[in-house]
């Protein structure tokens, strides 16, 4: 099943009471990419999403009840132990998260796992654009969004916050405006969504 078909399958399986649909859209986007990556790399959904079978079942019961059993089956074995960097990112997200913990935790776990991928974070979450990532952070990680008042790229910002919490900095300059790498942290995050085929058809 292609990522766009997987996304549609999840949305069609979503619960009638799944809020205004944004959370279902975000999670369906993340899972569609994670499922595609698991197939490409011959690994498990637990490995690419960070969520084990129990966590996937719980998330599906909340947002995609019609897909709960297949998602749990795709999880495979337990999720691999996260790297120190991934675990620190997850803990940071949980520390600054708000709202229902039953949704917050899987979001934090999946975002931290997808932070390990090579593209802009909004792309690695399967979102339409960076604006959707901003909405996600405002909704579920409000205090972290407020701290990112200069609108640094999210992967850079999360990494910087993790470094600061552990008492060191990898930044080559004490002030961002004086740094030779300014553009890499604050430059444009334009690009094509990794689920662009879906969004073109829905436009």
C-alpha positions as a Python dict, from the first residue, in 0.01 Angstrom:
ca = {
    (1, 'X'): (0, 0, 0),
    (2, 'X'): (143, 339, -100),
    (3, 'X'): (181, 617, 161),
    (4, 'X'): (-111, 811, 13),
    (5, 'X'): (-339, 506, 27),
    (6, 'X'): (-223, 435, 381),
    (7, 'X'): (-306, 792, 480),
    (8, 'X'): (-654, 763, 329),
    (9, 'X'): (-707, 427, 498),
    (10, 'X'): (-625, 578, 837),
    (11, 'X'): (-844, 883, 783),
    (12, 'X'): (-1133, 660, 675),
    (13, 'X'): (-1077, 456, 993),
    (14, 'X'): (-1075, 766, 1215),
    (15, 'X'): (-1316, 803, 1505),
    (16, 'X'): (-1618, 1034, 1467),
    (17, 'X'): (-1513, 1203, 1792),
    (18, 'X'): (-1150, 1260, 1685),
    (19, 'X'): (-1175, 1631, 1761),
    (20, 'X'): (-1163, 1873, 1469),
    (21, 'X'): (-965, 1628, 1262),
    (22, 'X'): (-626, 1801, 1287),
    (23, 'X'): (-483, 1551, 1535),
    (24, 'X'): (-606, 1263, 1320),
    (25, 'X'): (-450, 1425, 1013),
    (26, 'X'): (-114, 1475, 1187),
    (27, 'X'): (-98, 1122, 1326),
    (28, 'X'): (-216, 968, 998),
    (29, 'X'): (57, 1160, 814),
    (30, 'X'): (328, 1045, 1055),
    (31, 'X'): (214, 686, 1050),
    (32, 'X'): (175, 672, 672),
    (33, 'X'): (539, 773, 627),
    (34, 'X'): (657, 544, 906),
    (35, 'X'): (472, 248, 751),
    (36, 'X'): (622, 322, 408),
    (37, 'X'): (970, 350, 556),
    (38, 'X'): (927, 23, 746),
    (39, 'X'): (844, -153, 420),
    (40, 'X'): (1130, 9, 230),
    (41, 'X'): (1382, -82, 500),
    (42, 'X'): (1233, -424, 578),
    (43, 'X'): (1185, -334, 941),
    (44, 'X'): (891, -284, 1177),
    (45, 'X'): (653, 4, 1234),
    (46, 'X'): (777, 10, 1593),
    (47, 'X'): (1125, 88, 1461),
    (48, 'X'): (1017, 373, 1233),
    (49, 'X'): (749, 529, 1455),
    (50, 'X'): (898, 462, 1799),
    (51, 'X'): (567, 315, 1920),
    (52, 'X'): (533, -49, 2023),
    (53, 'X'): (220, -257, 1962),
    (54, 'X'): (52, -148, 2286),
    (55, 'X'): (115, 221, 2219),
    (56, 'X'): (-3, 191, 1858),
    (57, 'X'): (-317, 8, 1972),
    (58, 'X'): (-393, 279, 2227),
    (59, 'X'): (-339, 558, 1975),
    (60, 'X'): (-549, 380, 1715),
    (61, 'X'): (-830, 318, 1965),
    (62, 'X'): (-840, 692, 2023),
    (63, 'X'): (-806, 819, 1666),
    (64, 'X'): (-832, 527, 1420),
    (65, 'X'): (-1048, 255, 1578),
    (66, 'X'): (-1108, 91, 1243),
    (67, 'X'): (-735, 33, 1200),
    (68, 'X'): (-637, -66, 1554),
    (69, 'X'): (-567, -434, 1496),
    (70, 'X'): (-374, -396, 1168),
    (71, 'X'): (-159, -120, 1317),
    (72, 'X'): (-75, -334, 1619),
    (73, 'X'): (20, -621, 1387),
    (74, 'X'): (249, -391, 1186),
    (75, 'X'): (434, -289, 1502),
    (76, 'X'): (621, -618, 1513),
    (77, 'X'): (865, -657, 1798),
    (78, 'X'): (918, -402, 2071),
    (79, 'X'): (1043, -64, 1956),
    (80, 'X'): (1423, -47, 1948),
    (81, 'X'): (1580, 139, 2236),
    (82, 'X'): (1612, 506, 2141),
    (83, 'X'): (1950, 670, 2104),
    (84, 'X'): (2053, 912, 2378),
    (85, 'X'): (1974, 1202, 2144),
    (86, 'X'): (1629, 1067, 2061),
    (87, 'X'): (1548, 994, 2425),
    (88, 'X'): (1653, 1346, 2525),
    (89, 'X'): (1434, 1497, 2251),
    (90, 'X'): (1138, 1287, 2364),
    (91, 'X'): (1187, 1387, 2727),
    (92, 'X'): (1212, 1754, 2629),
    (93, 'X'): (887, 1734, 2433),
    (94, 'X'): (711, 1565, 2723),
    (95, 'X'): (845, 1824, 2965),
    (96, 'X'): (704, 2111, 2761),
    (97, 'X'): (392, 1934, 2638),
    (98, 'X'): (37, 2013, 2740),
    (99, 'X'): (-303, 1854, 2709),
    (100, 'X'): (-413, 1493, 2734),
    (101, 'X'): (-109, 1275, 2815),
    (102, 'X'): (-268, 981, 2631),
    (103, 'X'): (-218, 1175, 2307),
    (104, 'X'): (82, 1383, 2412),
    (105, 'X'): (308, 1084, 2478),
    (106, 'X'): (270, 912, 2138),
    (107, 'X'): (311, 1249, 1967),
    (108, 'X'): (633, 1316, 2158),
    (109, 'X'): (765, 966, 2087),
    (110, 'X'): (690, 985, 1714),
    (111, 'X'): (826, 1339, 1675),
    (112, 'X'): (1148, 1244, 1855),
    (113, 'X'): (1187, 939, 1631),
    (114, 'X'): (1113, 1135, 1313),
    (115, 'X'): (1367, 1399, 1422),
    (116, 'X'): (1630, 1138, 1337),
    (117, 'X'): (1536, 1150, 967),
    (118, 'X'): (1727, 1377, 723),
    (119, 'X'): (1465, 1622, 596),
    (120, 'X'): (1295, 1925, 750),
    (121, 'X'): (1087, 1808, 1045),
    (122, 'X'): (756, 1902, 886),
    (123, 'X'): (850, 1685, 588),
    (124, 'X'): (956, 1392, 805),
    (125, 'X'): (618, 1411, 980),
    (126, 'X'): (441, 1399, 643),
    (127, 'X'): (277, 1738, 691),
    (128, 'X'): (168, 1973, 412),
    (129, 'X'): (398, 2258, 514),
    (130, 'X'): (583, 2414, 806),
    (131, 'X'): (267, 2601, 905),
    (132, 'X'): (106, 2273, 1006),
    (133, 'X'): (407, 2193, 1223),
    (134, 'X'): (369, 2534, 1389),
    (135, 'X'): (4, 2457, 1458),
    (136, 'X'): (97, 2117, 1603),
    (137, 'X'): (356, 2273, 1834),
    (138, 'X'): (119, 2552, 1939),
    (139, 'X'): (-155, 2304, 2018),
    (140, 'X'): (40, 2035, 2202),
    (141, 'X'): (375, 2190, 2298),
    (142, 'X'): (271, 2547, 2370),
    (143, 'X'): (554, 2646, 2603),
    (144, 'X'): (816, 2506, 2367),
    (145, 'X'): (658, 2699, 2078),
    (146, 'X'): (671, 3016, 2288),
    (147, 'X'): (1039, 2959, 2360),
    (148, 'X'): (1108, 2933, 1988),
    (149, 'X'): (1009, 3296, 1944),
    (150, 'X'): (1281, 3355, 1682),
    (151, 'X'): (1131, 3075, 1468),
    (152, 'X'): (1444, 2860, 1452),
    (153, 'X'): (1413, 2541, 1250),
    (154, 'X'): (1251, 2289, 1480),
    (155, 'X'): (1515, 2016, 1461),
    (156, 'X'): (1783, 2273, 1537),
    (157, 'X'): (1579, 2425, 1818),
    (158, 'X'): (1501, 2093, 1986),
    (159, 'X'): (1868, 1995, 1965),
    (160, 'X'): (1971, 2330, 2109),
    (161, 'X'): (1725, 2296, 2398),
    (162, 'X'): (1852, 1946, 2472),
    (163, 'X'): (2211, 2071, 2479),
    (164, 'X'): (2118, 2358, 2709),
    (165, 'X'): (1936, 2124, 2948),
    (166, 'X'): (2250, 1909, 2970),
    (167, 'X'): (2475, 2207, 3039),
    (168, 'X'): (2665, 2246, 2714),
    (169, 'X'): (2632, 2409, 2375),
    (170, 'X'): (2736, 2306, 2026),
    (171, 'X'): (2673, 2656, 1890),
    (172, 'X'): (2991, 2815, 1748),
    (173, 'X'): (2890, 3167, 1861),
    (174, 'X'): (2729, 3297, 2181),
    (175, 'X'): (2469, 3500, 1988),
    (176, 'X'): (2275, 3362, 1690),
    (177, 'X'): (2307, 3684, 1489),
    (178, 'X'): (2688, 3658, 1510),
    (179, 'X'): (2701, 3296, 1395),
    (180, 'X'): (2828, 3192, 1052),
    (181, 'X'): (2572, 2910, 1054),
    (182, 'X'): (2276, 3146, 1102),
    (183, 'X'): (2113, 3049, 771),
    (184, 'X'): (2127, 2677, 850),
    (185, 'X'): (1930, 2736, 1171),
    (186, 'X'): (1690, 3008, 1054),
    (187, 'X'): (1681, 2976, 676),
    (188, 'X'): (1385, 2885, 462),
    (189, 'X'): (1223, 2544, 511),
    (190, 'X'): (1054, 2532, 175),
    (191, 'X'): (1014, 2201, 1),
    (192, 'X'): (769, 1941, -120),
    (193, 'X'): (564, 1742, 125),
    (194, 'X'): (658, 1376, 134),
    (195, 'X'): (286, 1307, 96),
    (196, 'X'): (246, 1572, -177),
    (197, 'X'): (52, 1337, -405),
    (198, 'X'): (-234, 1325, -154),
    (199, 'X'): (-250, 1697, -99),
    (200, 'X'): (-246, 1776, -470),
    (201, 'X'): (-551, 1554, -517),
    (202, 'X'): (-730, 1706, -218),
    (203, 'X'): (-662, 2068, -321),
}
